[in-house]
Short mmCIF file of C-alpha atoms (C1' of nucleotides) and ligand atoms in Angstrom, two decimals:
data_model
loop_
_atom_site.label_atom_id
_atom_site.label_comp_id
_atom_site.label_asym_id
_atom_site.label_seq_id
_atom_site.Cartn_x
_atom_site.Cartn_y
_atom_site.Cartn_z
CA MET A 1 65.81 305.06 42.87
CA THR A 2 68.13 307.81 41.67
CA PHE A 3 67.10 311.94 41.70
CA SER A 4 67.14 311.33 37.99
CA GLU A 5 65.22 308.10 37.72
CA GLU A 6 62.52 309.71 39.93
CA ASN A 7 62.57 312.70 37.75
CA TYR A 8 62.18 310.31 34.60
CA LEU A 9 59.66 308.49 36.23
CA LYS A 10 57.38 311.35 37.11
CA SER A 11 57.78 312.92 33.59
CA ILE A 12 56.55 309.43 31.82
CA TYR A 13 53.51 309.52 34.10
CA ALA A 14 52.93 313.09 33.13
CA LEU A 15 52.93 312.90 29.62
CA GLN A 16 51.19 309.69 29.79
CA LYS A 17 47.99 311.12 29.44
CA GLU A 18 49.00 313.18 26.22
CA HIS A 19 50.55 310.03 24.50
CA PRO A 20 48.84 307.07 25.64
CA LYS A 21 50.69 304.71 23.20
CA GLY A 22 53.95 305.73 23.86
CA VAL A 23 56.39 308.56 24.72
CA SER A 24 58.75 309.27 22.83
CA THR A 25 62.24 310.15 23.78
CA ASN A 26 61.85 313.51 21.90
CA VAL A 27 58.87 314.35 24.20
CA LEU A 28 60.31 313.09 26.92
CA SER A 29 63.73 314.99 26.58
CA LYS A 30 62.11 318.10 26.14
CA TYR A 31 59.82 318.05 28.98
CA LEU A 32 62.99 317.36 31.31
CA ASP A 33 65.20 319.77 29.73
CA THR A 34 67.91 317.16 28.18
CA LYS A 35 68.61 315.69 24.92
CA PRO A 36 67.04 312.44 23.29
CA ALA A 37 70.03 310.17 23.31
CA SER A 38 69.83 310.98 26.95
CA ALA A 39 66.37 310.06 27.43
CA THR A 40 67.08 306.85 25.41
CA GLU A 41 70.18 305.36 28.25
CA MET A 42 67.57 306.96 30.82
CA ILE A 43 64.69 304.83 29.79
CA LYS A 44 67.00 301.53 28.76
CA LYS A 45 67.98 301.50 32.43
CA LEU A 46 64.42 301.50 33.81
CA ASP A 47 63.33 299.50 31.34
CA GLU A 48 66.26 296.73 32.55
CA LYS A 49 64.66 297.34 35.98
CA GLY A 50 61.32 296.85 34.95
CA LEU A 51 59.66 299.94 35.78
CA VAL A 52 58.30 300.84 32.13
CA HIS A 53 57.87 298.75 28.87
CA TYR A 54 60.19 300.23 26.11
CA GLN A 55 60.12 299.08 22.50
CA PRO A 56 62.96 301.55 19.79
CA TYR A 57 61.71 303.92 18.17
CA GLN A 58 58.59 303.21 19.77
CA GLY A 59 58.39 305.26 22.82
CA VAL A 60 57.90 304.41 25.90
CA ILE A 61 55.26 303.70 28.61
CA LEU A 62 54.93 302.95 32.52
CA LYS A 63 54.30 299.32 34.03
CA ASP A 64 52.45 299.26 37.85
CA SER A 65 55.52 299.18 39.29
CA GLY A 66 56.87 301.92 37.41
CA ALA A 67 53.13 304.28 38.19
CA VAL A 68 53.46 303.18 41.69
CA SER A 69 56.65 304.77 42.06
CA ALA A 70 55.49 307.51 39.87
CA LEU A 71 53.09 308.37 42.34
CA LYS A 72 54.84 308.10 45.25
CA ILE A 73 57.04 310.99 44.46
CA ILE A 74 53.94 312.80 43.24
CA ARG A 75 52.95 312.30 46.38
CA LYS A 76 55.55 313.87 48.36
CA HIS A 77 55.63 316.96 45.53
CA ARG A 78 52.12 317.74 46.28
CA LEU A 79 52.36 317.43 50.43
CA TRP A 80 55.37 319.28 50.21
CA GLU A 81 54.02 321.97 48.48
CA THR A 82 51.04 321.96 50.87
CA PHE A 83 53.34 322.45 53.71
CA LEU A 84 54.74 325.31 51.91
CA ALA A 85 52.21 327.30 51.14
CA ASN A 86 49.64 326.35 54.19
CA LYS A 87 52.36 326.41 57.04
CA LEU A 88 54.73 328.66 55.50
CA ASP A 89 54.71 332.03 53.47
CA PHE A 90 54.87 330.56 50.29
CA SER A 91 52.92 331.86 47.42
CA TRP A 92 51.38 329.19 44.77
CA ASP A 93 53.79 330.11 42.26
CA GLU A 94 57.04 329.79 44.46
CA ILE A 95 56.17 326.34 46.02
CA HIS A 96 56.61 324.00 42.73
CA ASP A 97 60.55 324.89 42.09
CA VAL A 98 61.34 323.70 46.26
CA ALA A 99 59.38 320.91 46.29
CA GLU A 100 60.90 319.82 43.36
CA GLN A 101 63.66 319.16 45.31
CA LEU A 102 61.83 318.03 48.43
CA GLU A 103 59.93 315.46 46.84
CA HIS A 104 63.21 313.67 46.95
CA ILE A 105 64.34 312.83 50.55
CA LYS A 106 63.54 309.71 51.08
CA SER A 107 62.18 308.73 54.71
CA ASP A 108 58.81 306.60 54.69
CA LYS A 109 58.05 308.61 58.18
CA LEU A 110 58.60 311.89 57.55
CA ILE A 111 55.89 311.58 54.57
CA ARG A 112 53.58 310.01 57.11
CA GLU A 113 54.16 312.94 59.66
CA LEU A 114 53.97 315.15 57.35
CA ASP A 115 50.81 314.16 55.44
CA LYS A 116 49.53 313.95 59.56
CA PHE A 117 50.99 317.53 60.09
CA LEU A 118 48.93 318.91 57.31
CA GLY A 119 45.47 317.31 58.12
CA TYR A 120 45.83 314.49 55.54
CA PRO A 121 45.24 317.46 53.26
CA LYS A 122 43.19 315.68 49.36
CA HIS A 123 44.41 318.51 47.39
CA ASP A 124 47.29 320.15 46.68
CA PRO A 125 47.67 324.37 46.62
CA HIS A 126 47.41 323.70 42.30
CA GLY A 127 44.05 321.86 43.02
CA ASP A 128 45.87 318.79 42.23
CA PRO A 129 44.74 315.48 43.89
CA ILE A 130 46.95 314.21 46.41
CA PRO A 131 47.90 310.24 46.21
CA ASP A 132 47.44 307.94 49.22
CA GLU A 133 50.03 306.12 50.61
CA GLU A 134 49.13 302.69 47.77
CA GLY A 135 49.55 305.28 45.06
CA ASN A 136 45.74 305.59 44.42
CA VAL A 137 44.06 309.11 43.03
CA VAL A 138 40.54 310.15 43.28
CA LYS A 139 40.41 311.80 39.90
CA MET A 140 38.13 314.97 39.55
CA GLU A 141 35.40 315.37 36.78
CA LYS A 142 36.64 318.84 35.68
CA LYS A 143 36.57 320.53 32.54
CA ARG A 144 38.75 323.42 30.76
CA VAL A 145 37.24 327.21 30.80
CA SER A 146 37.88 327.25 27.38
CA GLN A 147 35.49 324.04 26.76
CA LEU A 148 32.60 326.46 28.90
CA ASN A 149 30.06 328.06 26.75
CA PRO A 150 27.92 331.82 27.64
CA GLY A 151 25.74 331.11 30.21
CA ASP A 152 27.87 328.22 32.14
CA ILE A 153 29.23 329.05 35.57
CA GLY A 154 32.20 326.84 37.14
CA THR A 155 34.30 326.57 39.88
CA CYS A 156 38.03 327.16 39.69
CA ILE A 157 39.61 323.43 40.92
CA GLY A 158 42.79 324.05 39.25
CA VAL A 159 45.76 324.93 36.71
CA ASN A 160 47.54 322.81 34.08
CA ASP A 161 50.67 325.19 34.32
CA THR A 162 52.41 326.15 36.80
CA SER A 163 54.84 328.69 35.41
CA SER A 164 55.45 331.98 38.08
CA SER A 165 54.20 333.89 35.34
CA PHE A 166 50.70 332.15 34.94
CA LEU A 167 50.31 331.93 38.80
CA GLN A 168 51.18 335.30 39.37
CA PHE A 169 48.85 336.66 36.61
CA LEU A 170 45.65 334.57 38.39
CA ASP A 171 46.99 336.41 41.48
CA GLN A 172 46.51 339.55 40.09
CA GLN A 173 43.50 338.82 38.40
CA ASN A 174 42.24 337.27 41.76
CA ILE A 175 41.26 334.35 40.36
CA ARG A 176 42.13 331.27 42.95
CA LEU A 177 40.62 328.11 44.15
CA GLY A 178 37.04 328.16 44.55
CA SER A 179 36.36 331.38 42.74
CA VAL A 180 33.04 331.07 40.47
CA ILE A 181 33.66 332.05 36.87
CA HIS A 182 30.39 333.23 34.72
CA ILE A 183 31.02 333.00 31.29
CA LEU A 184 29.40 335.74 28.86
CA SER A 185 30.58 335.40 25.87
CA VAL A 186 33.69 333.93 23.48
CA GLN A 187 35.02 335.87 21.07
CA GLU A 188 34.82 333.94 17.28
CA PHE A 189 38.20 334.94 15.78
CA ASP A 190 40.58 334.33 18.74
CA LYS A 191 38.27 332.07 21.50
CA SER A 192 38.91 334.49 23.96
CA MET A 193 36.33 334.35 26.51
CA THR A 194 34.44 337.38 28.57
CA VAL A 195 33.74 336.23 32.29
CA ARG A 196 32.40 337.30 35.41
CA ILE A 197 34.68 336.40 38.55
CA ASP A 198 33.93 338.50 42.25
CA ASP A 199 31.00 340.85 40.03
CA ARG A 200 34.09 341.68 38.31
CA GLU A 201 34.14 341.78 33.86
CA LEU A 202 37.50 340.36 32.48
CA LEU A 203 38.83 339.14 29.22
CA LEU A 204 40.62 335.86 29.33
CA SER A 205 42.49 334.81 25.93
CA GLN A 206 42.18 331.03 24.83
CA ILE A 207 45.82 330.03 26.26
CA ALA A 208 44.45 331.35 29.46
CA THR A 209 41.08 329.55 29.51
CA GLU A 210 42.85 325.91 28.34
CA HIS A 211 44.99 326.44 31.42
CA ILE A 212 41.66 326.66 34.36
CA TYR A 213 40.15 323.66 35.24
CA VAL A 214 36.65 324.50 36.87
CA ARG A 215 34.43 322.18 38.51
CA VAL A 216 30.77 323.07 36.65
CA MET B 1 77.88 323.60 45.77
CA THR B 2 77.60 319.75 45.17
CA PHE B 3 76.06 317.58 48.41
CA SER B 4 79.52 315.97 48.16
CA GLU B 5 81.43 319.50 48.16
CA GLU B 6 78.62 320.24 51.42
CA ASN B 7 79.54 317.31 53.19
CA TYR B 8 83.06 317.53 53.35
CA LEU B 9 83.35 321.22 54.35
CA LYS B 10 80.52 319.99 57.40
CA SER B 11 83.12 317.75 58.17
CA ILE B 12 85.94 319.66 58.37
CA TYR B 13 84.14 321.89 60.33
CA ALA B 14 83.55 319.44 62.61
CA LEU B 15 86.75 317.94 62.87
CA GLN B 16 88.97 321.19 63.25
CA LYS B 17 88.05 321.38 67.08
CA GLU B 18 90.05 318.59 67.46
CA HIS B 19 92.65 318.91 64.78
CA PRO B 20 92.88 322.59 64.79
CA LYS B 21 96.68 322.66 62.97
CA GLY B 22 94.72 320.51 59.88
CA VAL B 23 92.47 317.90 59.72
CA SER B 24 94.36 314.90 57.56
CA THR B 25 93.06 312.96 54.44
CA ASN B 26 92.81 309.77 56.65
CA VAL B 27 90.70 311.39 59.79
CA LEU B 28 88.40 313.19 56.77
CA SER B 29 87.41 309.92 55.22
CA LYS B 30 86.99 308.24 58.33
CA TYR B 31 84.55 310.50 59.57
CA LEU B 32 82.90 310.26 56.36
CA ASP B 33 83.23 306.71 55.19
CA THR B 34 85.00 307.29 52.24
CA LYS B 35 88.94 306.57 51.19
CA PRO B 36 91.65 308.87 52.01
CA ALA B 37 92.58 309.15 47.96
CA SER B 38 88.94 310.41 47.67
CA ALA B 39 89.23 313.15 50.15
CA THR B 40 92.51 314.28 48.74
CA GLU B 41 90.67 314.60 45.58
CA MET B 42 88.10 316.51 46.88
CA ILE B 43 90.06 318.93 49.53
CA LYS B 44 91.93 319.81 45.87
CA LYS B 45 88.77 321.23 44.68
CA LEU B 46 87.71 322.59 47.44
CA ASP B 47 91.19 324.49 48.12
CA GLU B 48 91.13 325.50 44.44
CA LYS B 49 87.54 326.98 45.13
CA GLY B 50 89.39 329.16 47.69
CA LEU B 51 87.27 327.34 50.10
CA VAL B 52 89.70 325.89 52.02
CA HIS B 53 93.34 326.11 52.76
CA TYR B 54 95.53 322.55 52.00
CA GLN B 55 99.13 321.88 52.33
CA PRO B 56 99.81 318.74 50.36
CA TYR B 57 100.54 316.22 53.60
CA GLN B 58 99.98 318.76 56.35
CA GLY B 59 96.19 318.27 56.29
CA VAL B 60 93.43 320.73 55.43
CA ILE B 61 91.67 323.74 57.24
CA LEU B 62 88.69 326.18 56.03
CA LYS B 63 89.30 329.53 55.09
CA ASP B 64 86.79 332.51 56.53
CA SER B 65 84.52 331.51 53.42
CA GLY B 66 84.77 327.78 53.84
CA ALA B 67 83.58 328.40 57.45
CA VAL B 68 80.69 330.78 56.45
CA SER B 69 79.39 328.11 53.71
CA ALA B 70 79.79 325.24 56.71
CA LEU B 71 78.01 327.00 59.17
CA LYS B 72 75.25 327.93 56.81
CA ILE B 73 74.61 324.18 56.17
CA ILE B 74 74.82 323.29 59.86
CA ARG B 75 72.35 325.90 60.39
CA LYS B 76 69.83 324.37 58.07
CA HIS B 77 70.34 321.12 59.43
CA ARG B 78 70.14 321.83 63.12
CA LEU B 79 66.15 324.00 61.89
CA TRP B 80 65.57 321.05 59.79
CA GLU B 81 65.91 318.93 63.09
CA THR B 82 63.84 320.62 65.45
CA PHE B 83 61.12 321.16 62.71
CA LEU B 84 60.96 316.99 62.67
CA ALA B 85 61.38 317.12 66.53
CA ASN B 86 58.70 319.84 66.99
CA LYS B 87 56.23 319.41 64.70
CA LEU B 88 56.32 316.54 63.57
CA ASP B 89 56.52 313.48 65.69
CA PHE B 90 60.46 312.42 65.47
CA SER B 91 62.17 311.22 68.57
CA TRP B 92 65.60 312.91 69.04
CA ASP B 93 67.43 309.97 68.05
CA GLU B 94 65.47 309.56 64.35
CA ILE B 95 66.09 313.06 63.63
CA HIS B 96 69.71 313.29 62.43
CA ASP B 97 69.41 311.49 59.39
CA VAL B 98 66.53 312.70 57.67
CA ALA B 99 68.25 316.21 58.67
CA GLU B 100 71.28 314.56 56.65
CA GLN B 101 69.03 315.00 53.24
CA LEU B 102 67.05 318.03 54.52
CA GLU B 103 70.20 319.88 54.61
CA HIS B 104 71.03 320.20 51.09
CA ILE B 105 67.89 321.39 49.99
CA LYS B 106 68.55 324.74 48.27
CA SER B 107 66.58 327.85 48.88
CA ASP B 108 67.29 330.73 51.15
CA LYS B 109 63.42 331.65 51.50
CA LEU B 110 62.53 327.94 52.57
CA ILE B 111 65.34 328.55 55.48
CA ARG B 112 64.12 331.82 56.63
CA GLU B 113 60.54 330.87 56.61
CA LEU B 114 61.20 327.85 58.54
CA ASP B 115 63.18 329.52 61.38
CA LYS B 116 60.02 332.03 61.45
CA PHE B 117 57.50 329.16 61.26
CA LEU B 118 59.20 327.23 64.46
CA GLY B 119 59.96 330.42 66.56
CA TYR B 120 63.61 331.59 65.79
CA PRO B 121 64.83 328.52 67.95
CA LYS B 122 68.23 329.13 69.69
CA HIS B 123 68.96 325.32 70.02
CA ASP B 124 68.42 321.71 67.94
CA PRO B 125 66.82 319.49 69.90
CA HIS B 126 70.40 318.11 71.03
CA GLY B 127 71.04 321.14 72.54
CA ASP B 128 73.27 322.59 69.93
CA PRO B 129 72.91 326.18 68.86
CA ILE B 130 72.02 327.01 65.38
CA PRO B 131 73.70 329.72 64.03
CA ASP B 132 72.25 333.04 62.37
CA GLU B 133 71.72 333.94 58.69
CA GLU B 134 75.26 335.58 58.65
CA GLY B 135 76.96 331.87 60.38
CA ASN B 136 77.23 333.27 63.66
CA VAL B 137 76.89 331.09 66.48
CA VAL B 138 76.41 331.52 70.16
CA LYS B 139 79.10 329.48 72.26
CA MET B 140 77.74 327.88 75.22
CA GLU B 141 79.80 327.60 78.25
CA LYS B 142 79.71 323.69 78.75
CA LYS B 143 81.63 321.11 80.85
CA ARG B 144 81.02 317.27 80.17
CA VAL B 145 79.56 315.44 83.23
CA SER B 146 82.97 313.65 83.24
CA GLN B 147 84.44 317.18 84.37
CA LEU B 148 82.56 317.27 87.47
CA ASN B 149 83.62 316.04 90.81
CA PRO B 150 81.00 314.39 93.75
CA GLY B 151 78.77 317.45 95.36
CA ASP B 152 78.32 319.14 91.72
CA ILE B 153 75.48 320.25 90.39
CA GLY B 154 74.97 320.48 86.15
CA THR B 155 72.03 321.13 84.11
CA CYS B 156 71.52 319.06 80.96
CA ILE B 157 72.16 320.98 77.87
CA GLY B 158 73.58 318.72 75.06
CA VAL B 159 74.99 315.98 73.72
CA ASN B 160 78.20 314.93 72.26
CA ASP B 161 77.37 311.77 70.34
CA THR B 162 73.72 311.78 68.40
CA SER B 163 73.98 307.81 67.39
CA SER B 164 70.48 306.49 67.61
CA SER B 165 71.71 304.18 70.57
CA PHE B 166 73.06 306.72 72.57
CA LEU B 167 70.32 308.70 72.09
CA GLN B 168 67.73 305.91 73.35
CA PHE B 169 70.11 304.77 76.28
CA LEU B 170 69.34 308.73 77.83
CA ASP B 171 65.27 308.25 76.61
CA GLN B 172 65.60 305.08 78.80
CA GLN B 173 67.29 306.44 81.79
CA ASN B 174 64.77 310.08 81.64
CA ILE B 175 67.58 312.08 80.89
CA ARG B 176 67.04 315.05 78.86
CA LEU B 177 67.71 318.70 78.12
CA GLY B 178 67.25 320.99 80.80
CA SER B 179 67.39 317.90 83.85
CA VAL B 180 69.44 318.51 86.72
CA ILE B 181 71.87 315.83 87.62
CA HIS B 182 73.76 315.70 91.15
CA ILE B 183 77.29 313.73 91.14
CA LEU B 184 77.14 311.38 94.16
CA SER B 185 80.23 309.51 93.86
CA VAL B 186 83.02 308.48 91.11
CA GLN B 187 84.81 305.30 91.00
CA GLU B 188 88.65 305.66 91.06
CA PHE B 189 88.88 302.22 88.24
CA ASP B 190 86.91 302.98 85.77
CA LYS B 191 85.61 306.64 86.10
CA SER B 192 82.01 305.14 86.67
CA MET B 193 79.93 308.07 88.35
CA THR B 194 76.83 307.52 90.59
CA VAL B 195 74.34 310.45 89.85
CA ARG B 196 70.65 311.77 90.42
CA ILE B 197 68.51 313.07 87.96
CA ASP B 198 64.78 313.11 89.27
CA ASP B 199 65.16 311.52 92.62
CA ARG B 200 66.20 308.70 90.78
CA GLU B 201 69.97 307.14 91.31
CA LEU B 202 71.96 305.38 88.60
CA LEU B 203 75.30 304.66 87.33
CA LEU B 204 76.78 306.36 84.43
CA SER B 205 79.89 304.65 82.60
CA GLN B 206 82.78 307.00 81.60
CA ILE B 207 81.79 307.12 78.16
CA ALA B 208 78.31 307.99 78.72
CA THR B 209 79.35 310.62 81.36
CA GLU B 210 81.65 311.75 78.73
CA HIS B 211 79.21 312.50 75.82
CA ILE B 212 76.37 314.52 78.34
CA TYR B 213 77.48 318.35 78.13
CA VAL B 214 76.13 320.16 81.73
CA ARG B 215 75.53 323.84 81.95
CA VAL B 216 77.27 324.21 85.93
"C1'" DT C 1 121.35 307.20 61.44
"C1'" DA C 2 119.14 303.75 58.82
"C1'" DT C 3 115.05 301.21 58.53
"C1'" DA C 4 110.68 299.92 59.08
"C1'" DT C 5 106.16 301.65 59.56
"C1'" DT C 6 102.17 304.47 58.88
"C1'" DT C 7 100.00 307.92 56.44
"C1'" DT C 8 99.39 310.66 51.53
"C1'" DT C 9 99.26 310.91 47.24
"C1'" DT C 10 98.86 309.79 42.37
"C1'" DA C 11 97.68 306.61 38.90
"C1'" DG C 12 94.66 304.30 36.32
"C1'" DG C 13 89.39 302.38 36.77
"C1'" DT C 14 84.11 302.22 37.38
"C1'" DT C 15 79.50 304.28 37.34
"C1'" DT C 16 75.83 308.09 36.80
"C1'" DG C 17 74.03 311.19 33.71
"C1'" DC C 18 74.76 313.95 31.06
"C1'" DC C 19 76.59 315.50 25.90
"C1'" DT C 20 77.99 316.10 20.19
"C1'" DA C 21 77.73 314.13 16.04
"C1'" DA C 22 76.86 309.97 12.99
"C1'" DA C 23 74.56 305.88 11.71
"C1'" DT C 24 70.21 303.69 11.60
"C1'" DT C 25 64.73 303.55 11.00
"C1'" DT C 26 60.65 306.18 10.85
"C1'" DT C 27 57.75 309.40 8.74
"C1'" DA C 28 56.21 312.78 5.26
"C1'" DA C 29 56.65 314.20 0.29
"C1'" DT C 30 56.90 313.68 -4.40
"C1'" DA D 1 57.87 303.57 -5.12
"C1'" DT D 2 61.61 307.03 -4.19
"C1'" DT D 3 63.32 309.93 -1.79
"C1'" DA D 4 63.77 313.62 1.72
"C1'" DA D 5 62.88 314.80 5.92
"C1'" DA D 6 62.74 313.74 10.96
"C1'" DA D 7 63.09 311.27 15.27
"C1'" DT D 8 65.98 308.01 17.50
"C1'" DT D 9 69.82 305.07 18.52
"C1'" DT D 10 74.60 304.21 19.07
"C1'" DA D 11 78.99 305.37 19.50
"C1'" DG D 12 82.46 308.01 21.71
"C1'" DG D 13 83.38 312.06 25.52
"C1'" DC D 14 83.21 314.14 29.66
"C1'" DA D 15 82.81 315.92 34.79
"C1'" DA D 16 81.80 313.85 39.81
"C1'" DA D 17 82.92 310.90 43.02
"C1'" DC D 18 83.97 306.98 44.53
"C1'" DC D 19 87.03 303.21 44.27
"C1'" DT D 20 92.18 300.18 44.46
"C1'" DA D 21 96.82 299.97 44.06
"C1'" DA D 22 101.56 301.82 43.63
"C1'" DA D 23 104.50 305.70 44.34
"C1'" DA D 24 106.46 309.10 47.42
"C1'" DA D 25 106.66 311.70 51.51
"C1'" DA D 26 106.23 311.59 56.67
"C1'" DT D 27 106.78 309.61 61.43
"C1'" DA D 28 108.27 305.77 64.22
"C1'" DT D 29 111.48 302.26 65.51
"C1'" DA D 30 115.86 300.09 66.09
MN1 MN E 301 54.30 321.29 41.25
MN1 MN E 302 62.27 316.32 41.13
MN1 MN E 303 72.65 316.34 63.59
MN1 MN E 304 74.52 315.65 54.86
#
DNA sequence: TATATTTTTTAGGTTTGCCTAAATTTTAAT
DNA sequence: ATTAAAATTTAGGCAAACCTAAAAAATATA
């Protein structure tokens, strides 16, 4: 499987949650920063290989074999992210881009040994679960901060946006995995929230509250 | 720089020692398992980029900029080999192929951090020196076992053949970096040598003695 | 030196993954 | 139900990296 095929599979997997009845070439190409025509081509090829189900004009969904392939790449991506953050001095906003390259290295032994070396981690540095060798993922019960109400308390377990700018913002605000977030109040007009973290009060925009996941 | 360009530069660097006045497209393509016509094409491109000096029919040699690029890839290759052997449970005959992929990952920070994590190693698991960030290599005084005479003593510091079959042979014979080799006798007709290693006598073929490097 | 052999280059193709522009289909708006 | 707009596919191209076969140059042999 080529790098490009792997990236398409991984992207379809990610987009399927939001588009369960079919990921359109438009959405897919936007996500991958290519053009719809390129997505159509690639989807056709993946369909011929039996990895996806494609109906012209109806979008694409992964077949089981395609989902397993996608999860293997996601497993590699998250193990490498864990390596970069835990063993090397990478911060959580720096790891994604490098893992985007490392995830395509082909060696079953490498990924087994890496997993062992890292102590069989269950989650990557952004709080996302690491699939096992067969592609099984334990999906956590999680809510967005935006779904909480004043008085609620949540523990940060992940983020929904791995852009450098957002992760650096969280660093500045001392928000990390495990941070306990108390919801104090919600502004009616813009849905921004006042919260307390480590005895510090701060205001989070709606965008921010939608990108932070908590366990309640 | 593409993977392919990097592989060509690295190959030219390796072959230059044996072909100082120019690496032919024939030699180069054989080394890379491609065809001479493909080598000609690539060499032309590298020449246009100012990385090599190419005279039609006269072979190719690296310019300074090309040598620096090659050494950066070699540095990455050897650091990754060291990681696989020292941190993960890879044996020295398994590391080369995976490092051949890892060497192409683009991230200056990654390689700096990896170097730090490994404790700034000076040599890879095959005994080859690891170039520094500027591409400086310390070249060791070394001889092939085949160049020694009865009575000589050498310490194994490297090998000239990283094929699995050869490295597994060395493993079986308990020959590794640091092994002290006493030359006992040389057969006239086939240049095979009887040597002593760790109080064990054994016979090495000429091929073997030419592929083991020692410090005397 | 003339001829034969080998090496190297050139010419023309193929595959992968991308693109733009045009045609088609679907969806939304009158 | 028509028509307008948007999404999607098709058609035709391009660049990278490979290939085979033919032409050209260099080298070896007679
Ligand atoms: Mn990531
Ligand atoms: Mn990727
Ligand atoms: Mn190697
Ligand atoms: Mn390589």
